[in-house]
mmCIF file of C-alpha atoms and ligand atoms in Angstrom:
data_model
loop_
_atom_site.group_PDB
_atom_site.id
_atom_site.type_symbol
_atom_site.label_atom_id
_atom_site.label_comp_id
_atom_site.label_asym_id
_atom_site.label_seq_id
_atom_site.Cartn_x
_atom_site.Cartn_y
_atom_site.Cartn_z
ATOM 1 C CA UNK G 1 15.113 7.751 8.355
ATOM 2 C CA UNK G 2 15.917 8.134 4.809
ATOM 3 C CA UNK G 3 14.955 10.826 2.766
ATOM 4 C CA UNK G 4 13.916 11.262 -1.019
ATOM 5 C CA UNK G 5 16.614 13.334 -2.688
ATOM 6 C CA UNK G 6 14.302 15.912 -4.762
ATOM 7 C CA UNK G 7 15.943 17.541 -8.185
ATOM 8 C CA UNK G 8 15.830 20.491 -9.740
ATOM 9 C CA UNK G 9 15.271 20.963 -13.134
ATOM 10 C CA UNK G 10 14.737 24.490 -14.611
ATOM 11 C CA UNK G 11 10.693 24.548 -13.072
ATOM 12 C CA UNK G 12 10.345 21.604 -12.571
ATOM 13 C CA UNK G 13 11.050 19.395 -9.443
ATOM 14 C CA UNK G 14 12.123 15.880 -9.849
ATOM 15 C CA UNK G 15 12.080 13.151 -7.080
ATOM 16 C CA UNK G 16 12.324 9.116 -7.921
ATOM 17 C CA UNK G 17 10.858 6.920 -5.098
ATOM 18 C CA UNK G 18 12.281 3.694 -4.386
ATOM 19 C CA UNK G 19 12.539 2.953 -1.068
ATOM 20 C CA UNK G 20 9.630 0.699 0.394
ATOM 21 C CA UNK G 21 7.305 3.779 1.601
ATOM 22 C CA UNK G 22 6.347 3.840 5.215
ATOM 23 C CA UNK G 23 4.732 6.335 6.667
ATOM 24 C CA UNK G 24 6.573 8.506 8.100
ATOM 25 C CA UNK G 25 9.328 8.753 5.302
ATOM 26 C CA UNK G 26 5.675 9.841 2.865
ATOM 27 C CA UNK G 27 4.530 12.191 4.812
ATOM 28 C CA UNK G 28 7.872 13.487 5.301
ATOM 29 C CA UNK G 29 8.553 13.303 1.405
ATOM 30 C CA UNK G 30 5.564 15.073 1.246
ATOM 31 C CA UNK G 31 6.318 18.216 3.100
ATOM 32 C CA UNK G 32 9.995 18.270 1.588
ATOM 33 C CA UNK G 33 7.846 18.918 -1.810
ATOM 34 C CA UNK G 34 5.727 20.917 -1.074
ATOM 35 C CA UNK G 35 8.114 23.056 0.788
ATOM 36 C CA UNK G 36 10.644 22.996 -2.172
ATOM 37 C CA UNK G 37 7.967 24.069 -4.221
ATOM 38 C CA UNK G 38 7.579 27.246 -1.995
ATOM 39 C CA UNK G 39 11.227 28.125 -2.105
ATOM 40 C CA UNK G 40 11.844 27.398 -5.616
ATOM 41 C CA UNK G 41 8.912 28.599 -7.393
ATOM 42 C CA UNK G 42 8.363 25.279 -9.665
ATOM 43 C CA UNK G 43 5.629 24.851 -11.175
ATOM 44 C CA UNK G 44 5.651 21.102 -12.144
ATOM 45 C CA UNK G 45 6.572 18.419 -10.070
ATOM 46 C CA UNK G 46 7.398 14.705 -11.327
ATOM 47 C CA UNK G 47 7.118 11.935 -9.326
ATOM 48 C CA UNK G 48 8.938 8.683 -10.757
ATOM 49 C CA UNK G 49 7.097 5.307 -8.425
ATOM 50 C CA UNK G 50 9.158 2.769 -11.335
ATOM 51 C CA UNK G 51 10.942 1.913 -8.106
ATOM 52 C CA UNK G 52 7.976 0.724 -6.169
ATOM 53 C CA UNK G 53 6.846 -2.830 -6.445
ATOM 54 C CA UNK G 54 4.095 -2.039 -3.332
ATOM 55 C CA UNK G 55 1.641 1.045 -2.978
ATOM 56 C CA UNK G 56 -0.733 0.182 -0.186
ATOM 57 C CA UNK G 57 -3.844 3.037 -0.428
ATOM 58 C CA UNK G 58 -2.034 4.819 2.434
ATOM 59 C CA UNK G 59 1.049 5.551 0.120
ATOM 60 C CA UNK G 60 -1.623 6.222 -3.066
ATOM 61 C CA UNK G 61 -3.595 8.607 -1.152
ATOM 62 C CA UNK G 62 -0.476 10.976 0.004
ATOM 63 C CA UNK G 63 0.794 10.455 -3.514
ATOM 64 C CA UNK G 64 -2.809 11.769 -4.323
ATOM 65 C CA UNK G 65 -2.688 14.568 -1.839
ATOM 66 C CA UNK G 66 0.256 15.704 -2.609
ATOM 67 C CA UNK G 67 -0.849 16.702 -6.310
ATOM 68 C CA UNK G 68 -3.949 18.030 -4.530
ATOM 69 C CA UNK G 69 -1.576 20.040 -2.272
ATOM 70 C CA UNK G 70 1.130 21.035 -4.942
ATOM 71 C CA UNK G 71 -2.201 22.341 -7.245
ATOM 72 C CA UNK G 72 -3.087 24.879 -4.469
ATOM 73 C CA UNK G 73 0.198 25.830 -4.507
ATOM 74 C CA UNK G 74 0.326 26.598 -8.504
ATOM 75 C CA UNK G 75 2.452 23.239 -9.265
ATOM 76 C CA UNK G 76 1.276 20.352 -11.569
ATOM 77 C CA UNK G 77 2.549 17.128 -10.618
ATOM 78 C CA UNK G 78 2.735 13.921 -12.723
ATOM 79 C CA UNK G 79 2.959 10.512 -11.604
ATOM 80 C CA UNK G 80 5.455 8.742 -14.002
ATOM 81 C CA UNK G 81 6.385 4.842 -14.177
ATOM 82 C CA UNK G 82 4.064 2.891 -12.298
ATOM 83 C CA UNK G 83 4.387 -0.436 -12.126
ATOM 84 C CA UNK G 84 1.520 -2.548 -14.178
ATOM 85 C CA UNK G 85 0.732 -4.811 -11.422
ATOM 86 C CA UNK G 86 0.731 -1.723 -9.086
ATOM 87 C CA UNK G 87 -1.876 -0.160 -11.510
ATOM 88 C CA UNK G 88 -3.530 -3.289 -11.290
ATOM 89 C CA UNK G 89 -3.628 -3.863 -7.603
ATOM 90 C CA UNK G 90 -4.595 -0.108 -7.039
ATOM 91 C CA UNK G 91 -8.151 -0.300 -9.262
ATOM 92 C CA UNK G 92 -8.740 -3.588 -8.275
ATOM 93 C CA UNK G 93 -9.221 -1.970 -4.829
ATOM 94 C CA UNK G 94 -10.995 0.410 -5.712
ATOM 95 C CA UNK G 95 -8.694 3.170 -5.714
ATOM 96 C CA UNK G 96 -9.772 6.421 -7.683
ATOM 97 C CA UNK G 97 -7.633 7.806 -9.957
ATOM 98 C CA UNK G 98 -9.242 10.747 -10.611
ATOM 99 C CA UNK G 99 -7.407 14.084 -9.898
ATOM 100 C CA UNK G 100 -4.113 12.232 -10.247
ATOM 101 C CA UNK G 101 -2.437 13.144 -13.442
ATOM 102 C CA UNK G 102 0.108 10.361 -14.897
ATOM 103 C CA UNK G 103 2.616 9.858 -17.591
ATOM 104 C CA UNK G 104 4.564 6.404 -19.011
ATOM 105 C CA UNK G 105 7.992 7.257 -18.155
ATOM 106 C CA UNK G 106 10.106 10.504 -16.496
ATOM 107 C CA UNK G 107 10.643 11.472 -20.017
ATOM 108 C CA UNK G 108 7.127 11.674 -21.291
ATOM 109 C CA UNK G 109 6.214 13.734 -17.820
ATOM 110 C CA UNK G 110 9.029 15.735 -18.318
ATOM 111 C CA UNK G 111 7.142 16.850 -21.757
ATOM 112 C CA UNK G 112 3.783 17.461 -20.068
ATOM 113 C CA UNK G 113 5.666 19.774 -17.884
ATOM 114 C CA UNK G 114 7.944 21.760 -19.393
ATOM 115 C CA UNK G 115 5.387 22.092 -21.951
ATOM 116 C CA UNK G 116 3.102 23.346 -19.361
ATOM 117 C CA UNK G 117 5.825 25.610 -17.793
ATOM 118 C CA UNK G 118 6.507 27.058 -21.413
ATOM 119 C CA UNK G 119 2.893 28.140 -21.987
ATOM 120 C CA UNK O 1 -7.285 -31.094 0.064
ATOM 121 C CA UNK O 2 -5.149 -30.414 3.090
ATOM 122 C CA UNK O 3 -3.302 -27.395 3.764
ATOM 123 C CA UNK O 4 0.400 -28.220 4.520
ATOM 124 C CA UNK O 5 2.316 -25.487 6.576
ATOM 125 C CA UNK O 6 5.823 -25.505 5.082
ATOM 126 C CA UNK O 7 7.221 -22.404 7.187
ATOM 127 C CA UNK O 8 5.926 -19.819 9.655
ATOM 128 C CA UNK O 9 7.109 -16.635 10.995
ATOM 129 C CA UNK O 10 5.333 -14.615 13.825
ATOM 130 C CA UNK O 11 6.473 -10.452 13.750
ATOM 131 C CA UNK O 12 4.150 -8.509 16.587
ATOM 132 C CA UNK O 13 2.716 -5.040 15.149
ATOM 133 C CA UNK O 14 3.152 -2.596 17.207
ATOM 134 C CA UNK O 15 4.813 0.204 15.154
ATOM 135 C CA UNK O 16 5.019 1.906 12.088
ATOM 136 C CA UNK O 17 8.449 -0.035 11.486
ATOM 137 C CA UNK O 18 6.683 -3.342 11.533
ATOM 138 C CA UNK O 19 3.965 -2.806 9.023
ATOM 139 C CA UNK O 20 7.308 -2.581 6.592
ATOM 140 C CA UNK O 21 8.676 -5.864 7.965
ATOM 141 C CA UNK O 22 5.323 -7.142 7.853
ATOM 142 C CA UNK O 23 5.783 -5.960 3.840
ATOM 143 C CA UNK O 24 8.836 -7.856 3.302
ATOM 144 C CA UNK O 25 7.772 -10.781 4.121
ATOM 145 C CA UNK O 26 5.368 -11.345 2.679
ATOM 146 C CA UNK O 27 7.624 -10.043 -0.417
ATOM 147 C CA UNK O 28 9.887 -12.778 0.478
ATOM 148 C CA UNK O 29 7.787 -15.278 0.708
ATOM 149 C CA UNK O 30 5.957 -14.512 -2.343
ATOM 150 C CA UNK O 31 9.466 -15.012 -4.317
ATOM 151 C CA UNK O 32 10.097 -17.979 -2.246
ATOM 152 C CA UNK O 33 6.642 -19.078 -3.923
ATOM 153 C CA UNK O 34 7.268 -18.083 -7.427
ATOM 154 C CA UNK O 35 4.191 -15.572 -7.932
ATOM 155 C CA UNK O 36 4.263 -13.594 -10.524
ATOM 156 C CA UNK O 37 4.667 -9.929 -9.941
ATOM 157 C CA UNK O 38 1.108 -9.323 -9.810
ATOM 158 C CA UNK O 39 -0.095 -11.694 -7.683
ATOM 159 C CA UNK O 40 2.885 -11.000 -5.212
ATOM 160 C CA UNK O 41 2.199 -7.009 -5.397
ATOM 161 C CA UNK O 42 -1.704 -8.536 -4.244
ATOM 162 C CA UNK O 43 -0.242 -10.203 -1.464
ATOM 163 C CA UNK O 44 1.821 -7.795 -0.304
ATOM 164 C CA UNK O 45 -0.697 -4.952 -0.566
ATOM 165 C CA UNK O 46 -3.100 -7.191 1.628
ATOM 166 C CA UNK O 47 -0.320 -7.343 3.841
ATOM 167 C CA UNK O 48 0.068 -3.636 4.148
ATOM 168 C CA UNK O 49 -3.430 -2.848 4.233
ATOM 169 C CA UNK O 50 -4.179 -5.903 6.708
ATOM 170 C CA UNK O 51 -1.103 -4.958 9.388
ATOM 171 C CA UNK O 52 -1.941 -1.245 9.101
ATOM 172 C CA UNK O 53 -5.708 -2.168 10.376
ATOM 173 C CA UNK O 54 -4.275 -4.174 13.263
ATOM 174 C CA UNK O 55 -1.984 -1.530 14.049
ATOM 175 C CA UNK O 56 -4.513 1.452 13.345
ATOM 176 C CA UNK O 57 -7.613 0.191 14.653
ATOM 177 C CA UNK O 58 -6.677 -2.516 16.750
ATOM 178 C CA UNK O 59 -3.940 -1.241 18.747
ATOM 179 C CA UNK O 60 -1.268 -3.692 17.651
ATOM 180 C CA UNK O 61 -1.384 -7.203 17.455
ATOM 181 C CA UNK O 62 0.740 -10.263 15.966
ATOM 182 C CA UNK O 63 1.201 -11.114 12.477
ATOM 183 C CA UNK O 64 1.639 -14.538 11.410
ATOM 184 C CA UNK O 65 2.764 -15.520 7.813
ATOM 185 C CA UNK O 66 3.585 -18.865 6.573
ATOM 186 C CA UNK O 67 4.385 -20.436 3.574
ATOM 187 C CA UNK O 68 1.570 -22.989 2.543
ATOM 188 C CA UNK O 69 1.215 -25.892 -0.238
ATOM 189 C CA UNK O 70 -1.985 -27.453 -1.236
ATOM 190 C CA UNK O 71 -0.574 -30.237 -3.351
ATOM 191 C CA UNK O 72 1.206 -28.220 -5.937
ATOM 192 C CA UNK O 73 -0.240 -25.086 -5.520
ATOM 193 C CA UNK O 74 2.135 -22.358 -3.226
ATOM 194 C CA UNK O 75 0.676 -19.943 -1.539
ATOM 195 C CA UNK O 76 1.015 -17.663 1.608
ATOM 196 C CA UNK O 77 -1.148 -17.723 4.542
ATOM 197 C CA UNK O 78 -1.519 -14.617 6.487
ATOM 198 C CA UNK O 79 -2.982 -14.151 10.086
ATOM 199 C CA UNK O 80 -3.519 -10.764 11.718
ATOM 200 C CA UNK O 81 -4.572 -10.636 14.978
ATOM 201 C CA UNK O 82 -5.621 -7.824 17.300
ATOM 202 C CA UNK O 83 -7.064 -7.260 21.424
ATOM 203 C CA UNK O 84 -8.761 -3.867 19.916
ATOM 204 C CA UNK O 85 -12.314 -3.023 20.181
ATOM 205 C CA UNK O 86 -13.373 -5.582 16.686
ATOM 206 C CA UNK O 87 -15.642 -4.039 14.190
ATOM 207 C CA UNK O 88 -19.363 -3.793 15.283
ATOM 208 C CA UNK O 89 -20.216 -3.067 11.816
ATOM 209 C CA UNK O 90 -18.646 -5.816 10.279
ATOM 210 C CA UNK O 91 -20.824 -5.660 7.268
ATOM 211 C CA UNK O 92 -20.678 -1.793 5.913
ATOM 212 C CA UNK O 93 -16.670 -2.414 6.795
ATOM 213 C CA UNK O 94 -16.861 -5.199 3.964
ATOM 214 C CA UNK O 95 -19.390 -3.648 1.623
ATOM 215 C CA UNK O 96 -16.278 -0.817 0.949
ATOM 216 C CA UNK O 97 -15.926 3.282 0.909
ATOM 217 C CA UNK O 98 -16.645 3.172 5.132
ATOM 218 C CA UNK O 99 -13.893 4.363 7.323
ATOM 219 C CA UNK O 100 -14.165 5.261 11.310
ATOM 220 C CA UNK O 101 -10.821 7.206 10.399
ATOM 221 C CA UNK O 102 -11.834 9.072 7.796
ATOM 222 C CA UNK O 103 -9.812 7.589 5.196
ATOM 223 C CA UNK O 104 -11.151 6.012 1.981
ATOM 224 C CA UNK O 105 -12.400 2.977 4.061
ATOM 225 C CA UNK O 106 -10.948 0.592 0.843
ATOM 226 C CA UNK O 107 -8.521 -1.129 2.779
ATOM 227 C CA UNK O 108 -10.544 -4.162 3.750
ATOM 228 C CA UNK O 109 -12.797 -4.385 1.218
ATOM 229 C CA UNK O 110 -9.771 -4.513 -1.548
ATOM 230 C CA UNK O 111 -7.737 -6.634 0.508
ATOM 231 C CA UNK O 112 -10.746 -9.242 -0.048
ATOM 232 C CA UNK O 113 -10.495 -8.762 -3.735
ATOM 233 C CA UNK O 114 -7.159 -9.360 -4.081
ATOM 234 C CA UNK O 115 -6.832 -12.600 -2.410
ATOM 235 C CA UNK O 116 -8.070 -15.729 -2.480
ATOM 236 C CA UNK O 117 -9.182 -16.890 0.716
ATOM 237 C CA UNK O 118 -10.370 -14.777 3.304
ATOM 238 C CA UNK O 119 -11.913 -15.023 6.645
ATOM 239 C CA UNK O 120 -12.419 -12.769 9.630
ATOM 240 C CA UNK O 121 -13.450 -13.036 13.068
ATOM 241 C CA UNK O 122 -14.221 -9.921 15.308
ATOM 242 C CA UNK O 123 -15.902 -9.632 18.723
ATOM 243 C CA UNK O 124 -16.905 -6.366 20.270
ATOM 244 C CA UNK O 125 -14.674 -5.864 22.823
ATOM 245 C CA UNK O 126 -12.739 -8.670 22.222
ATOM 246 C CA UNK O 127 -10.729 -8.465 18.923
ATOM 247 C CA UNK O 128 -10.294 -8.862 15.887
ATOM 248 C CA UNK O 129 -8.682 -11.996 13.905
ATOM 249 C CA UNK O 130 -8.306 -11.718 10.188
ATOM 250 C CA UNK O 131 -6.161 -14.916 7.869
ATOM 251 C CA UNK O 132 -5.560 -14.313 4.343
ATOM 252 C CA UNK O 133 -4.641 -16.829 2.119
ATOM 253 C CA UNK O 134 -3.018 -16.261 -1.559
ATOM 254 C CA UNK O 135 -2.139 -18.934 -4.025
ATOM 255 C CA UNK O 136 0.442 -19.377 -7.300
ATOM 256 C CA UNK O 137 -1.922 -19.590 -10.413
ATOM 257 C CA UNK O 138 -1.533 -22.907 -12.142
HETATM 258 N N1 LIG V 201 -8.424 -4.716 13.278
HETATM 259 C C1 LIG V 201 -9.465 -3.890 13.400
HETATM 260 N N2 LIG V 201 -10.003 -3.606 14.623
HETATM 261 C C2 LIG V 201 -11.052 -2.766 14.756
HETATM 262 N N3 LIG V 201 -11.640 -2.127 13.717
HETATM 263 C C3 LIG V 201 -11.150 -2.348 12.480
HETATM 264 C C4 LIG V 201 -10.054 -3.228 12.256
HETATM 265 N N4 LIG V 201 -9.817 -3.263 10.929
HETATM 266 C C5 LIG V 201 -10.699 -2.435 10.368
HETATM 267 N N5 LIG V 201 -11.521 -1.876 11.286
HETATM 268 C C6 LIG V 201 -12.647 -0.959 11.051
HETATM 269 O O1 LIG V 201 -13.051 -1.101 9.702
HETATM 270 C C7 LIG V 201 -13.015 0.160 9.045
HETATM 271 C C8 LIG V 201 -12.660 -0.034 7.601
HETATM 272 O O2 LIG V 201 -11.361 -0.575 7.473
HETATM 273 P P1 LIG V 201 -10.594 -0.321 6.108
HETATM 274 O O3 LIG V 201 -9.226 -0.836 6.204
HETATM 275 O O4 LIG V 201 -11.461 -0.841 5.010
HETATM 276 O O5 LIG V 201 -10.597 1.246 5.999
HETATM 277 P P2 LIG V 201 -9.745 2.296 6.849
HETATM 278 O O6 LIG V 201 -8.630 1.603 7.552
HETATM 279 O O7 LIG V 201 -10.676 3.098 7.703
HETATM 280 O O8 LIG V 201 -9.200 3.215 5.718
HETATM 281 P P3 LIG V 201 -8.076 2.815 4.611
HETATM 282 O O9 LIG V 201 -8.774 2.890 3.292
HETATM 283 O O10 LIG V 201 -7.043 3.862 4.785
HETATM 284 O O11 LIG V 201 -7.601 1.442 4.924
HETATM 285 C C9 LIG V 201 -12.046 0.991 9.841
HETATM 286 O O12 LIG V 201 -12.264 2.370 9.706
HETATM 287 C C10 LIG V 201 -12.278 0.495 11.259
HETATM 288 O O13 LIG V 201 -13.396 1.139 11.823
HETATM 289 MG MG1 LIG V 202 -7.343 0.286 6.602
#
């Protein structure tokens, strides 16, 4: 099973997604976050899905949840890169967005955070 | 205007694995097609979301995906077919927002936006058979 190498960057925890998602390797990739997050205090977590071409609701809502999860925890998370005709498939479903917080590219999240983390 | 069944390809559904094979076919065959990148991220969303049904709530079943042409339209037809318990409440499932998992209960009710043909046929007790069909734009 292959894992999602997760970064470190000063507070901020970086991990770019771009194997095809089942789900086992989310859920996993979700408690490797949210247990990095534990031991390393971040308090922003980016999430580049540039990679992914496919994001079924399953993989959207444990994206979702893991924001959710990382919030409880004290840790923003923003969802950079999405593809447009992910975006597209996602709301023509149906899919809320609400609660998830999203950025252009790894670089513009990376502002949101560490301007966050600097306040 | 007859349907002409250019290719087909049969993968059974019976683990997590095979919802991801189930994936890449249908991203193959989507190439193979020439859609565009958002009609083939619709197809293989309805892919996921279909196999993960059969899977979920059906207890497995066979996938069937073949490469169609309706003159000179391409398309994809997809067939998912289950010996679970079928869905009594075929009508809420449709309308959207109703799970008997406690999800989001979007799965079917998208899938039927995002393609163009769809049909389903469930029995109590018997099953559930669901065929998808999505075309190239012209
Ligand atoms: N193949 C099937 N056999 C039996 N019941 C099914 C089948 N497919 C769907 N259902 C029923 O229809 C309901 C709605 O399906 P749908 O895919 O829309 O939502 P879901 O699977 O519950 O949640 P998700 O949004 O995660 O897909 C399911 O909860 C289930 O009760
Ligand atoms: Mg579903």
């Amino acid at each position: 099973m292959t894992a999602i190498p997760i970064l470190r960057l000063g507070n901020v925890l970086l991990a770019a997604v771009h194997v095809d998602l089942d789900d086992s390797v989310a859920e996993r990739f979700q408690e490797d976050l949210l247990g990095r997050i534990e031991k390393t205090g971040a308090h922003g977590l980016l999430i580049d899905i540039s990679g992914l071409d496919v994001v079924d609701t399953y993989v959207a809502r444990v994206l979702a949840d893991t924001g959710k999860m990382a919030r409880l925890m004290g840790a923003r998370t923003v969802l950079v890169g999405m593809r447009p005709e992910v975006a597209a498939t996602l709301v023509r479903m149906g899919f809320g967005v609400e609660g998830i917080e999203t950025a252009l590219d790894a670089d513009e999240g990376l502002a949101i955070l560490t301007g966050a983390s600097a306040r | 205007m007859t349907v002409a069944v250019v290719a087909r390809e049969e993968l059974p559904i019976r683990s997590e694995e095979d919802l991801v094979r189930v994936r890449r076919l249908a991203r193959a065959l989507a190439q193979r097609g020439g859609f565009d990148a958002f009609a083939s991220a619709a197809l293989m969303t309805a892919a996921s979301e279909m196999a993960r049904n059969t899977w979920q709530h059906g207890g497995g079943g066979l996938a069937a995906i073949e490469e169609v042409r309706d003159g000179r339209r391409a398309g994809v037809r997809m067939t998912f077919a289950d010996r679970g318990p079928g869905i009594p409440d075929l009508e809420r499932v449709l309308r959207g927002g109703y799970s008997t998992a406690s999800s989001l209960g979007l799965g079917m009710s998208g899938t039927r936006r995002l393609v163009d043909e769809f049909a389903i046929d469930t029995r109590p007790g018997e099953g559930t058979t669901i065929v998808v069909t999505k075309w190239t734009r012209r």
